CSV table of N, CA and C in Angstrom, one decimal:
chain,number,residue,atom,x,y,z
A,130,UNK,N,5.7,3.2,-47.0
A,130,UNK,CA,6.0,2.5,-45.8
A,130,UNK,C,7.2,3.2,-45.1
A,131,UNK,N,6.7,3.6,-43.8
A,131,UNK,CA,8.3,4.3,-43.2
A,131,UNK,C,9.6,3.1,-43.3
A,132,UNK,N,10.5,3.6,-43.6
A,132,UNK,CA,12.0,2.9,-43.1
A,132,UNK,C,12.7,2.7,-42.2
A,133,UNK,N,13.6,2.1,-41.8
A,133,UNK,CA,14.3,1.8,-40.9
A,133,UNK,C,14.9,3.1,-41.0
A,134,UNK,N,15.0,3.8,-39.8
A,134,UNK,CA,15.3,5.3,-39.6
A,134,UNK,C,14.7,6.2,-39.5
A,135,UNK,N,13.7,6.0,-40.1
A,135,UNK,CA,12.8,7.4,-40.3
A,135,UNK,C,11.5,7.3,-38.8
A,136,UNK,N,11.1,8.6,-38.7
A,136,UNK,CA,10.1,8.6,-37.9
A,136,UNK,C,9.1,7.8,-38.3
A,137,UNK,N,7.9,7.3,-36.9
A,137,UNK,CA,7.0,6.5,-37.0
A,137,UNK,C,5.8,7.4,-37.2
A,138,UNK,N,5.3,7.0,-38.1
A,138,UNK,CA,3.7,8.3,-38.1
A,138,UNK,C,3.2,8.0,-36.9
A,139,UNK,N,2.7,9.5,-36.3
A,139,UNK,CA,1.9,9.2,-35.1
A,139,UNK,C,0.4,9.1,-35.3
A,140,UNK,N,-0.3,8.2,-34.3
A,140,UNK,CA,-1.5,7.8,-34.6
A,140,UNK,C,-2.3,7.9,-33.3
A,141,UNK,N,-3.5,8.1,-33.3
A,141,UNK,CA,-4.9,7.8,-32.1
A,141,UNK,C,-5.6,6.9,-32.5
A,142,UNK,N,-5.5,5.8,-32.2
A,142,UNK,CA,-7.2,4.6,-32.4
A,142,UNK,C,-7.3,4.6,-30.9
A,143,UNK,N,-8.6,4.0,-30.7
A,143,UNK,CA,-9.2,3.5,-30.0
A,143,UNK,C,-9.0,2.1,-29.9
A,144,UNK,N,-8.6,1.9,-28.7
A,144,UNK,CA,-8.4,0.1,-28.0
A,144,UNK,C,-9.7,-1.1,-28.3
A,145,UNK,N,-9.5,-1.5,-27.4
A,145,UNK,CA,-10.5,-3.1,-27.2
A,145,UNK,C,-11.9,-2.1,-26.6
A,146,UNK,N,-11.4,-1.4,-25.6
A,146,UNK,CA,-12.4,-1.2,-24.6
A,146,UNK,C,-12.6,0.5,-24.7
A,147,UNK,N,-12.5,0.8,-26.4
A,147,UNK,CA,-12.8,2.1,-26.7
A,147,UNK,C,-12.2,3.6,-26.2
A,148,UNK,N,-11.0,3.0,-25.4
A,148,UNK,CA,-9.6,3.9,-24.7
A,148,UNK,C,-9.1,4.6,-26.1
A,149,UNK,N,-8.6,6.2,-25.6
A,149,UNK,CA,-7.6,6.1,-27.1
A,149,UNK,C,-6.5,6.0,-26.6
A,150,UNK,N,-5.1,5.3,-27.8
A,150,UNK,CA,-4.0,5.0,-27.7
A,150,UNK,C,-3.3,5.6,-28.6
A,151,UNK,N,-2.3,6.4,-27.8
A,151,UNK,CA,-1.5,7.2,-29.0
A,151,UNK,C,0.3,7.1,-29.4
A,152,UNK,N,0.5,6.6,-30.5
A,152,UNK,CA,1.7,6.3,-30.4
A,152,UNK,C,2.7,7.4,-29.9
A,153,UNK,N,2.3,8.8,-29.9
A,153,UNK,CA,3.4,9.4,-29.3
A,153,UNK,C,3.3,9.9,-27.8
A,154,UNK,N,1.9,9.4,-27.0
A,154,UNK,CA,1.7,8.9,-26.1
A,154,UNK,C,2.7,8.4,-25.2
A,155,UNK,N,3.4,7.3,-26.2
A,155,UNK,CA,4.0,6.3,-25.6
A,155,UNK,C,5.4,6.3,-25.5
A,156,UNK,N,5.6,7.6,-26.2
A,156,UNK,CA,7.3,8.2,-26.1
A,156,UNK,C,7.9,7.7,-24.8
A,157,UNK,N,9.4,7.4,-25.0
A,157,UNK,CA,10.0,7.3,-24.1
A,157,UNK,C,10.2,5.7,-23.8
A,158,UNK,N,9.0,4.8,-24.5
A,158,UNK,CA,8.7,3.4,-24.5
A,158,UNK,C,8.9,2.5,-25.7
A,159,UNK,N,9.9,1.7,-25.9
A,159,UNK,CA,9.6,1.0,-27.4
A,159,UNK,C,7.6,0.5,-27.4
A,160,UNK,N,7.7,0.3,-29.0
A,160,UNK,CA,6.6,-0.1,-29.5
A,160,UNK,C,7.1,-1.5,-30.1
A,161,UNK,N,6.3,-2.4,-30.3
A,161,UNK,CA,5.8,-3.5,-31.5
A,161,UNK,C,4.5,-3.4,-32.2
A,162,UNK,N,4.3,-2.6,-32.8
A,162,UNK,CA,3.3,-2.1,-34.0
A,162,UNK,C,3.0,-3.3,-35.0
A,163,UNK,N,2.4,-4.2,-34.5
A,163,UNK,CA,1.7,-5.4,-35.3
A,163,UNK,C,0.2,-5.4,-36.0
A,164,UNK,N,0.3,-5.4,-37.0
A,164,UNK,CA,-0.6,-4.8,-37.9
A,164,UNK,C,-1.3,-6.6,-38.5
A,165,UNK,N,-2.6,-6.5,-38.1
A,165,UNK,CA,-3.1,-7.8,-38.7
A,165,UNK,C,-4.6,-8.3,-39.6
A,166,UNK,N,-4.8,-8.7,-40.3
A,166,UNK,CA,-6.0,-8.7,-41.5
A,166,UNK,C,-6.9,-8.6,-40.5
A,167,UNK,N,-7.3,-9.7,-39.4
A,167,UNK,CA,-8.9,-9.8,-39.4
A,167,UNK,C,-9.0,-10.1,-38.3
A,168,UNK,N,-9.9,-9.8,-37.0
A,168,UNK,CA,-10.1,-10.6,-35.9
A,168,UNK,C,-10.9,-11.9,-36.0
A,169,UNK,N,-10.5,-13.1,-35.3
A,169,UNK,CA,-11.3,-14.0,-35.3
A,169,UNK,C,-10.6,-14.8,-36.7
A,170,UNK,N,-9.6,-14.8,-37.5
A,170,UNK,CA,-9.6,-15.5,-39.0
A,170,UNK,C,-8.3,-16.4,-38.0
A,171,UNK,N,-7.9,-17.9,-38.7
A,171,UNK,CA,-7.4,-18.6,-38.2
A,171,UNK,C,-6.0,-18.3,-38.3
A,172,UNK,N,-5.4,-17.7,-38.9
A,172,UNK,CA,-3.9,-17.5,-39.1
A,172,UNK,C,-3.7,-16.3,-38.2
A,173,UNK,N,-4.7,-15.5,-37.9
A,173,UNK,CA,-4.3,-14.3,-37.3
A,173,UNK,C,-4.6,-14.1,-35.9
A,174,UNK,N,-5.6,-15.2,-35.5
A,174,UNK,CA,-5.8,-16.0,-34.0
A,174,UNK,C,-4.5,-16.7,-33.6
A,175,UNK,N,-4.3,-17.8,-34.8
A,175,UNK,CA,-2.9,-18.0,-34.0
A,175,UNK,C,-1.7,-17.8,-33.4
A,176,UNK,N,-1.8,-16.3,-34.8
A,176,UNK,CA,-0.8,-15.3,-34.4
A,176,UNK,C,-0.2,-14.6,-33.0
A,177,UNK,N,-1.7,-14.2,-32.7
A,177,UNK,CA,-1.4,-13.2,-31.7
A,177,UNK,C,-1.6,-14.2,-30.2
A,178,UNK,N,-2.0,-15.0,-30.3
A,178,UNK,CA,-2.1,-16.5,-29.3
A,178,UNK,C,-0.6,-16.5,-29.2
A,179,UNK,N,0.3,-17.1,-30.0
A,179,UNK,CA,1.5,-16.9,-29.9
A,179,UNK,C,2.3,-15.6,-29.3
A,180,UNK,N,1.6,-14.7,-29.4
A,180,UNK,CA,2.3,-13.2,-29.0
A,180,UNK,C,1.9,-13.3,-27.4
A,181,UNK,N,0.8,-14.0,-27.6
A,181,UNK,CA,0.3,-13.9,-25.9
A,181,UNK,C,0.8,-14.6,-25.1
A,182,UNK,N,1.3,-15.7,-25.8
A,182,UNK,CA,2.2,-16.8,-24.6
A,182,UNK,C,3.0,-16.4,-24.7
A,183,UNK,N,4.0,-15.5,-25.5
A,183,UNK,CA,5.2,-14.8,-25.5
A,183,UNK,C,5.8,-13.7,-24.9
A,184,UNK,N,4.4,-12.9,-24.1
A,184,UNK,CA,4.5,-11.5,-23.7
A,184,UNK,C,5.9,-11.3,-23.0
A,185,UNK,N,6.4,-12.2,-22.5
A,185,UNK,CA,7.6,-12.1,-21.7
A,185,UNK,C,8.6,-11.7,-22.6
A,186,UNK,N,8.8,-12.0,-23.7
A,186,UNK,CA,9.9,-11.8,-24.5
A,186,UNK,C,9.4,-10.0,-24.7
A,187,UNK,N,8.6,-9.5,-24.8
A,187,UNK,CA,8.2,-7.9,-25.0
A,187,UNK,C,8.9,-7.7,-23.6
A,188,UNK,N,8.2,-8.0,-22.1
A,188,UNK,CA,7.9,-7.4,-21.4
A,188,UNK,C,9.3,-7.2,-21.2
A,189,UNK,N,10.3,-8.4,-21.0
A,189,UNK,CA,11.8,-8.4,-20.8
A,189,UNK,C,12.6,-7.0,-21.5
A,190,UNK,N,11.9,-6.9,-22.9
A,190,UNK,CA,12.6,-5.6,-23.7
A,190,UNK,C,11.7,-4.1,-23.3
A,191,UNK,N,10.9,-4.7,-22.5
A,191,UNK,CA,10.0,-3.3,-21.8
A,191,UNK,C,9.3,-2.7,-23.2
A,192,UNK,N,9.1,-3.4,-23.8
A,192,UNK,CA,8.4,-3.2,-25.3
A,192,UNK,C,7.0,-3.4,-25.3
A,193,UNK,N,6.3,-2.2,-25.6
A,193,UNK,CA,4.6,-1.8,-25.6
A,193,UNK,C,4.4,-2.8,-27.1
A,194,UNK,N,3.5,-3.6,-26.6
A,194,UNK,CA,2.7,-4.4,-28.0
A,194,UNK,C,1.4,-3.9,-28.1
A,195,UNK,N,1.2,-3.3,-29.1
A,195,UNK,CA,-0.1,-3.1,-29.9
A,195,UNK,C,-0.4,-3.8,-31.2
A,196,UNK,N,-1.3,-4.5,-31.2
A,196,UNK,CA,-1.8,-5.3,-32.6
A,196,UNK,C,-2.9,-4.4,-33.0
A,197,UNK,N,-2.9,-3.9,-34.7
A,197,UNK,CA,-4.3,-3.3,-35.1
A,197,UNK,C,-4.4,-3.7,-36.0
A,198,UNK,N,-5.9,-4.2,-36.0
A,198,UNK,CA,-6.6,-4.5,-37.5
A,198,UNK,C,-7.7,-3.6,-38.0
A,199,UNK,N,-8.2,-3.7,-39.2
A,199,UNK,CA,-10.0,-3.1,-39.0
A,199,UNK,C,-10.9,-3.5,-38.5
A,200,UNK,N,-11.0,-4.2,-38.0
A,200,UNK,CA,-12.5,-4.4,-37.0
A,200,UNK,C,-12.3,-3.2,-36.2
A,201,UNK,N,-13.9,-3.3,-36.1
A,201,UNK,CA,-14.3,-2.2,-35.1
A,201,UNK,C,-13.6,-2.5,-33.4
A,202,UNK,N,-13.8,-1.6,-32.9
A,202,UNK,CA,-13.1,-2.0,-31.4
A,202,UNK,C,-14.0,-2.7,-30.6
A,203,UNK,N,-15.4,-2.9,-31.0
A,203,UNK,CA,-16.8,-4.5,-30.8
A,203,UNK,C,-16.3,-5.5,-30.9
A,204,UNK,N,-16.0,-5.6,-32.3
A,204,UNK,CA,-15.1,-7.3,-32.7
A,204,UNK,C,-13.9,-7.4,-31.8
A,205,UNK,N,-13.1,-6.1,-32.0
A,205,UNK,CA,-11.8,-6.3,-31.2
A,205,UNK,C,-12.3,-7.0,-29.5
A,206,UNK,N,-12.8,-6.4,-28.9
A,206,UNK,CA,-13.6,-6.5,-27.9
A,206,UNK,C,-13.5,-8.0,-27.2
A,207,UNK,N,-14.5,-8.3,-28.1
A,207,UNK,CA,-15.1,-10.1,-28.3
A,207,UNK,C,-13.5,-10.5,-28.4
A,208,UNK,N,-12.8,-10.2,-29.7
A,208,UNK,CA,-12.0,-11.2,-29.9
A,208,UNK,C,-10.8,-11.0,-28.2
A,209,UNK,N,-10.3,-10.0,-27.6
A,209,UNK,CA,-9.6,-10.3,-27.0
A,209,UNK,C,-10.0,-11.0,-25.8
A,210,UNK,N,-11.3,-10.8,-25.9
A,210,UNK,CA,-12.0,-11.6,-24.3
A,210,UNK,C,-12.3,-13.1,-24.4
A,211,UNK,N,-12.1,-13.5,-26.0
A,211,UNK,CA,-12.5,-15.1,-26.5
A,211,UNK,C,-10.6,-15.8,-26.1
A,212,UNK,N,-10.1,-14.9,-26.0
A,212,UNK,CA,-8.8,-15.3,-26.4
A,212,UNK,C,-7.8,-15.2,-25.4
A,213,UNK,N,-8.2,-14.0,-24.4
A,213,UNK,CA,-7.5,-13.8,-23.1
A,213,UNK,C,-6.2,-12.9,-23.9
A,214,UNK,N,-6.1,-11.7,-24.5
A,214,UNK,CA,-5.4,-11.3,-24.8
A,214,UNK,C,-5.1,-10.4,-23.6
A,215,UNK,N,-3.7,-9.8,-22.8
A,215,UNK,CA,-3.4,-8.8,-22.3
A,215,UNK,C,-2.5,-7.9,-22.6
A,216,UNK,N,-2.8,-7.4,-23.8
A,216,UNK,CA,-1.9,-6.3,-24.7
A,216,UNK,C,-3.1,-5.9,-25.2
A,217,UNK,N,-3.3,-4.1,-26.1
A,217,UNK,CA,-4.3,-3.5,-26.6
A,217,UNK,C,-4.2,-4.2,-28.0
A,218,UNK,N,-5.8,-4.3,-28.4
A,218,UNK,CA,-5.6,-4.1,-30.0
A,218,UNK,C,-6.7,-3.4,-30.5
A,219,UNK,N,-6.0,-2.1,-31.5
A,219,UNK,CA,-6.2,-1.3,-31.8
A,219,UNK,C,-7.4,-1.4,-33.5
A,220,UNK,N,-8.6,-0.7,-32.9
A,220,UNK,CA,-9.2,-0.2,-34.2
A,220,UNK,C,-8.7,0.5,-34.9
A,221,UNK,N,-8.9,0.2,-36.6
A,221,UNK,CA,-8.3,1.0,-37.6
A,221,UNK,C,-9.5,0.8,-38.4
A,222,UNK,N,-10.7,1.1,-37.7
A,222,UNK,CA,-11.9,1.3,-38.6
A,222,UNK,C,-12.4,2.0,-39.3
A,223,UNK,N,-12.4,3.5,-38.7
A,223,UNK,CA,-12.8,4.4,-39.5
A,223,UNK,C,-11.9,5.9,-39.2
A,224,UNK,N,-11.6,6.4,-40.4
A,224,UNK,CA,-11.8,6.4,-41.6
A,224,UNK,C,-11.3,4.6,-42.0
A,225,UNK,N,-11.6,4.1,-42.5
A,225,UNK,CA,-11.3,2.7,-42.7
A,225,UNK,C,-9.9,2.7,-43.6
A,226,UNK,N,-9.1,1.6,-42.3
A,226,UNK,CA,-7.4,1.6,-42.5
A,226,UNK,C,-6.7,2.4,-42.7
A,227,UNK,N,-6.9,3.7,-42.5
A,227,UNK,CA,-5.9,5.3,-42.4
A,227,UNK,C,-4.4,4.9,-42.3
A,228,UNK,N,-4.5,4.3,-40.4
A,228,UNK,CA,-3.3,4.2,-40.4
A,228,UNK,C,-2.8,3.3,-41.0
A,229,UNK,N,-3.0,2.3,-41.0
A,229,UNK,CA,-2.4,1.0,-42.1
A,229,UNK,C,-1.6,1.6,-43.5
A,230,UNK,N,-2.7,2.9,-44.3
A,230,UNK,CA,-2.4,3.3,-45.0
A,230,UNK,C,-1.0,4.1,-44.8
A,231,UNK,N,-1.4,4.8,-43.9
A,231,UNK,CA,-0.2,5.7,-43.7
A,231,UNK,C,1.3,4.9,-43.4
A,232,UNK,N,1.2,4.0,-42.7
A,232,UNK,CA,2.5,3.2,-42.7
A,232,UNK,C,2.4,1.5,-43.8
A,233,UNK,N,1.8,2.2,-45.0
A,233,UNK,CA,2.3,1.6,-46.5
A,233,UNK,C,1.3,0.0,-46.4
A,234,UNK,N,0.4,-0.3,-45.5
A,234,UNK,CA,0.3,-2.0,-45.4
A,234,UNK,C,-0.8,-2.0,-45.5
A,235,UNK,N,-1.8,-0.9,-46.1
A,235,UNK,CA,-3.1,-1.6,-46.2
A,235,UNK,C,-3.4,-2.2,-47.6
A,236,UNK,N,-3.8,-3.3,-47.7
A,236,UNK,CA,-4.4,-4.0,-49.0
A,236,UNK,C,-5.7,-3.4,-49.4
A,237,UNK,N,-5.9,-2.4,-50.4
A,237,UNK,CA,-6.7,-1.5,-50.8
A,237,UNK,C,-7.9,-2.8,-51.4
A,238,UNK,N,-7.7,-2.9,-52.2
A,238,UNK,CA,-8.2,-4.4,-52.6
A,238,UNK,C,-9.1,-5.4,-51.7
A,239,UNK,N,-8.6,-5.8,-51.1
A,239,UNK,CA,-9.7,-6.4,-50.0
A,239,UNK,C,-10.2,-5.7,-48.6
A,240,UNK,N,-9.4,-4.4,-48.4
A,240,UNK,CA,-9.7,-3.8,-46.9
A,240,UNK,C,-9.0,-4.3,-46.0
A,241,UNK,N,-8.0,-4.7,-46.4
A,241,UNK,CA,-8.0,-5.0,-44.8
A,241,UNK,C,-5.8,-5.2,-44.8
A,242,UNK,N,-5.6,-4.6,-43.6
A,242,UNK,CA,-4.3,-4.4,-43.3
A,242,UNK,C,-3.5,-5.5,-43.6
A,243,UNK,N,-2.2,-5.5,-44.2
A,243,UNK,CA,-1.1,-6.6,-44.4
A,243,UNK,C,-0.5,-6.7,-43.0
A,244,UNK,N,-0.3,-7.9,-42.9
A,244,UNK,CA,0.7,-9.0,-42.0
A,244,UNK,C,2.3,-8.2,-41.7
A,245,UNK,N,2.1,-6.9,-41.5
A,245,UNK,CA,3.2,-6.2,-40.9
A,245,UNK,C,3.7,-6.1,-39.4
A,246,UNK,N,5.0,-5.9,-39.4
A,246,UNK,CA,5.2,-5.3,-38.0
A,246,UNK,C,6.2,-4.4,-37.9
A,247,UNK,N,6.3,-2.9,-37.4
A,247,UNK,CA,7.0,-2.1,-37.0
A,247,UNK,C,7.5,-1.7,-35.6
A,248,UNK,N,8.9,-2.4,-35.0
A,248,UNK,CA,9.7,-2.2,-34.4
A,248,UNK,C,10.2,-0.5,-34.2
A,249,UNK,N,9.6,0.2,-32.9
A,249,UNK,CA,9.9,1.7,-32.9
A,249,UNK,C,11.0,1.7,-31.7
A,250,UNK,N,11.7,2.5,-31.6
A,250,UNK,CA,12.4,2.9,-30.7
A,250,UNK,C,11.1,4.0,-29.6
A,251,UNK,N,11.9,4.0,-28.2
A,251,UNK,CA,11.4,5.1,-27.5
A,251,UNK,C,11.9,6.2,-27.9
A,252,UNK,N,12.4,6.4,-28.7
A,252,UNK,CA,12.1,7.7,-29.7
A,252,UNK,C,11.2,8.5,-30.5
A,253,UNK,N,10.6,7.4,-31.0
A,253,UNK,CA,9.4,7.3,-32.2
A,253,UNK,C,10.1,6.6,-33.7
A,254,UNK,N,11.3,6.0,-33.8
A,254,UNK,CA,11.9,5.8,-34.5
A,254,UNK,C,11.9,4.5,-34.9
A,255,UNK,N,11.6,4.0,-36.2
A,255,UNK,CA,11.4,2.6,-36.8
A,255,UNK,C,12.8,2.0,-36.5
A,256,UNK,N,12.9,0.9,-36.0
A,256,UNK,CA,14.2,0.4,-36.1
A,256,UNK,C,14.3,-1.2,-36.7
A,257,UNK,N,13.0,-1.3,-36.7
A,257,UNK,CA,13.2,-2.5,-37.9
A,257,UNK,C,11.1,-3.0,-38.1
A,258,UNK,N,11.7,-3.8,-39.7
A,258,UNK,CA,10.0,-4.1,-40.4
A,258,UNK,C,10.4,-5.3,-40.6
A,259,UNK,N,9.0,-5.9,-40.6
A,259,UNK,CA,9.1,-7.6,-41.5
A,259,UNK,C,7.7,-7.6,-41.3
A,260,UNK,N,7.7,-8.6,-42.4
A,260,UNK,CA,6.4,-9.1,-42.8
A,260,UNK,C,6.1,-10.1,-43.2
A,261,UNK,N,5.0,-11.1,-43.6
A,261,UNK,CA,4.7,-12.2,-44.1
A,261,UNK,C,3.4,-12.1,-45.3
A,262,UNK,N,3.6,-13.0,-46.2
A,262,UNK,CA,2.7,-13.1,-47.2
A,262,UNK,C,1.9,-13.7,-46.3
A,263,UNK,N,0.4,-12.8,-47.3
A,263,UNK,CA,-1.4,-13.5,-46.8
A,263,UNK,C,-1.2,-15.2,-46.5
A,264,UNK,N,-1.5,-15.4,-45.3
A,264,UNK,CA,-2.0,-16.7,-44.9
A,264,UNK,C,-0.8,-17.4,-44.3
A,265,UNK,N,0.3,-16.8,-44.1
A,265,UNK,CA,1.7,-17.2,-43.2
A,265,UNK,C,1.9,-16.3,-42.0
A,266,UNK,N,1.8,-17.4,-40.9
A,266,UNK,CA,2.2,-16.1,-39.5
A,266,UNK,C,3.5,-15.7,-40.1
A,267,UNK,N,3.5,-14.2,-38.7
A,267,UNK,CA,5.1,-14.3,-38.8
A,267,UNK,C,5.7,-15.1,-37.6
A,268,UNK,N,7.0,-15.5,-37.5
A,268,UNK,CA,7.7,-16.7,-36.5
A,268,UNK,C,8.0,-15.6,-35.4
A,269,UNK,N,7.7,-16.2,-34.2
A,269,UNK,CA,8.3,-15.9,-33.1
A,269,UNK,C,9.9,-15.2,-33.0
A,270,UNK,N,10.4,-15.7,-34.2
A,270,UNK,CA,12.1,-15.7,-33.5
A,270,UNK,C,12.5,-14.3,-34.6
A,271,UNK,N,11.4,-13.4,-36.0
A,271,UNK,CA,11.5,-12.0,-36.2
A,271,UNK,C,11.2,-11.1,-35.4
A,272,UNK,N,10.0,-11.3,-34.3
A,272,UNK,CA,10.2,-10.4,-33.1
A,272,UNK,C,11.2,-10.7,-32.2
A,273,UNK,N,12.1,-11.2,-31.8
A,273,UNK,CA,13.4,-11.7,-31.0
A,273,UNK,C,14.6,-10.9,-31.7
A,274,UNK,N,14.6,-11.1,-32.8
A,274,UNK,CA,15.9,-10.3,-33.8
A,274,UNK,C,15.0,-8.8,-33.7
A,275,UNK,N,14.4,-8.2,-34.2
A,275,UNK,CA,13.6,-7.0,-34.0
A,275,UNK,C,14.4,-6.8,-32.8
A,276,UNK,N,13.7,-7.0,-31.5
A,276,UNK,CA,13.9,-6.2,-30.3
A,276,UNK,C,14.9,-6.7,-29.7
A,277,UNK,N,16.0,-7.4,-30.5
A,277,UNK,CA,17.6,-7.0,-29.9
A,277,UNK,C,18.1,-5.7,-30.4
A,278,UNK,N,17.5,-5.3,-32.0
A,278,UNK,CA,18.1,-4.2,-32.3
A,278,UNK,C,18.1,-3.1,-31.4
A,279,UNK,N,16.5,-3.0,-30.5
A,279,UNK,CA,16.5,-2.1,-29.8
A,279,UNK,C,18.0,-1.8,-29.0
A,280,UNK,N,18.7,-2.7,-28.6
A,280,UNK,CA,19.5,-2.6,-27.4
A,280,UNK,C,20.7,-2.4,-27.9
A,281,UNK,N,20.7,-2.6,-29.6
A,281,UNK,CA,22.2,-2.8,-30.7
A,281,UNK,C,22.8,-0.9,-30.2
């Protein structure tokens, strides 16, 4: 798992709508790199529902949100159009969970990405992680402390 400090691996998935998105792309722009098990499962619906009524608190820190799970960018698809998401969420299909892997959160075991989030600077630089155990969102108020650090 990268650290607080260290560079963010850079990555290309493909969006909702089969775009590629590339984190060093986005240089020059903080990230929120929200990594989530499953489209469509209830803890992870309500999750990013929460992120979506929240966008303001990103948009205020001019902070790019990307959520990625494994689903294909089909499911992804469906789920942001059932849900009205307006932020990307990113396939991590195939090679199946690469990137997850590469930034330490994929659960090899069941396939499917841990309940992570990585805070980047417009550097490319991690400036803060948190996470929750399977089946606990994470609270609104760890992305709030996250992206003050940006401005610390």
């Amino acid at each position: 798992m990268p650290e607080i400090g260290a560079p963010a691996p850079d990555f290309t998935l493909d969006n909702q709508f089969g775009e590629p998105v590339s984190l060093s792309g986005l240089r020059g722009r903080p990230v929120a790199l929200v990594f989530f098990p499953f489209a469509f499962s209830g803890v992870c619906t309500g999750e990013l529902c929460e992120l979506q009524d929240s966008l303001s608190v990103f948009e205020d820190a001019r902070v790019k949100l990307l959520a990625v799970s494994v689903d294909s960018k089909y499911a992804l698809r469906a789920f942001a159009r059932e849900e009205s998401f307006d932020f990307d969420l990113l396939a991590d299909f195939w090679p199946h969970g690469a990137v997850a892997q590469r930034y330490g959160v994929f659960d090899a075991e069941s396939g499917m990405a841990e309940r992570a989030t990585f805070v980047i600077d417009a550097d490319g630089t991690v400036v803060d992680v948190f996470r929750s155990e399977r089946g606990t969102p994470r609270q609104l108020d760890a992305y709030r402390a996250a992206l003050a650090k940006l401005s610390a």
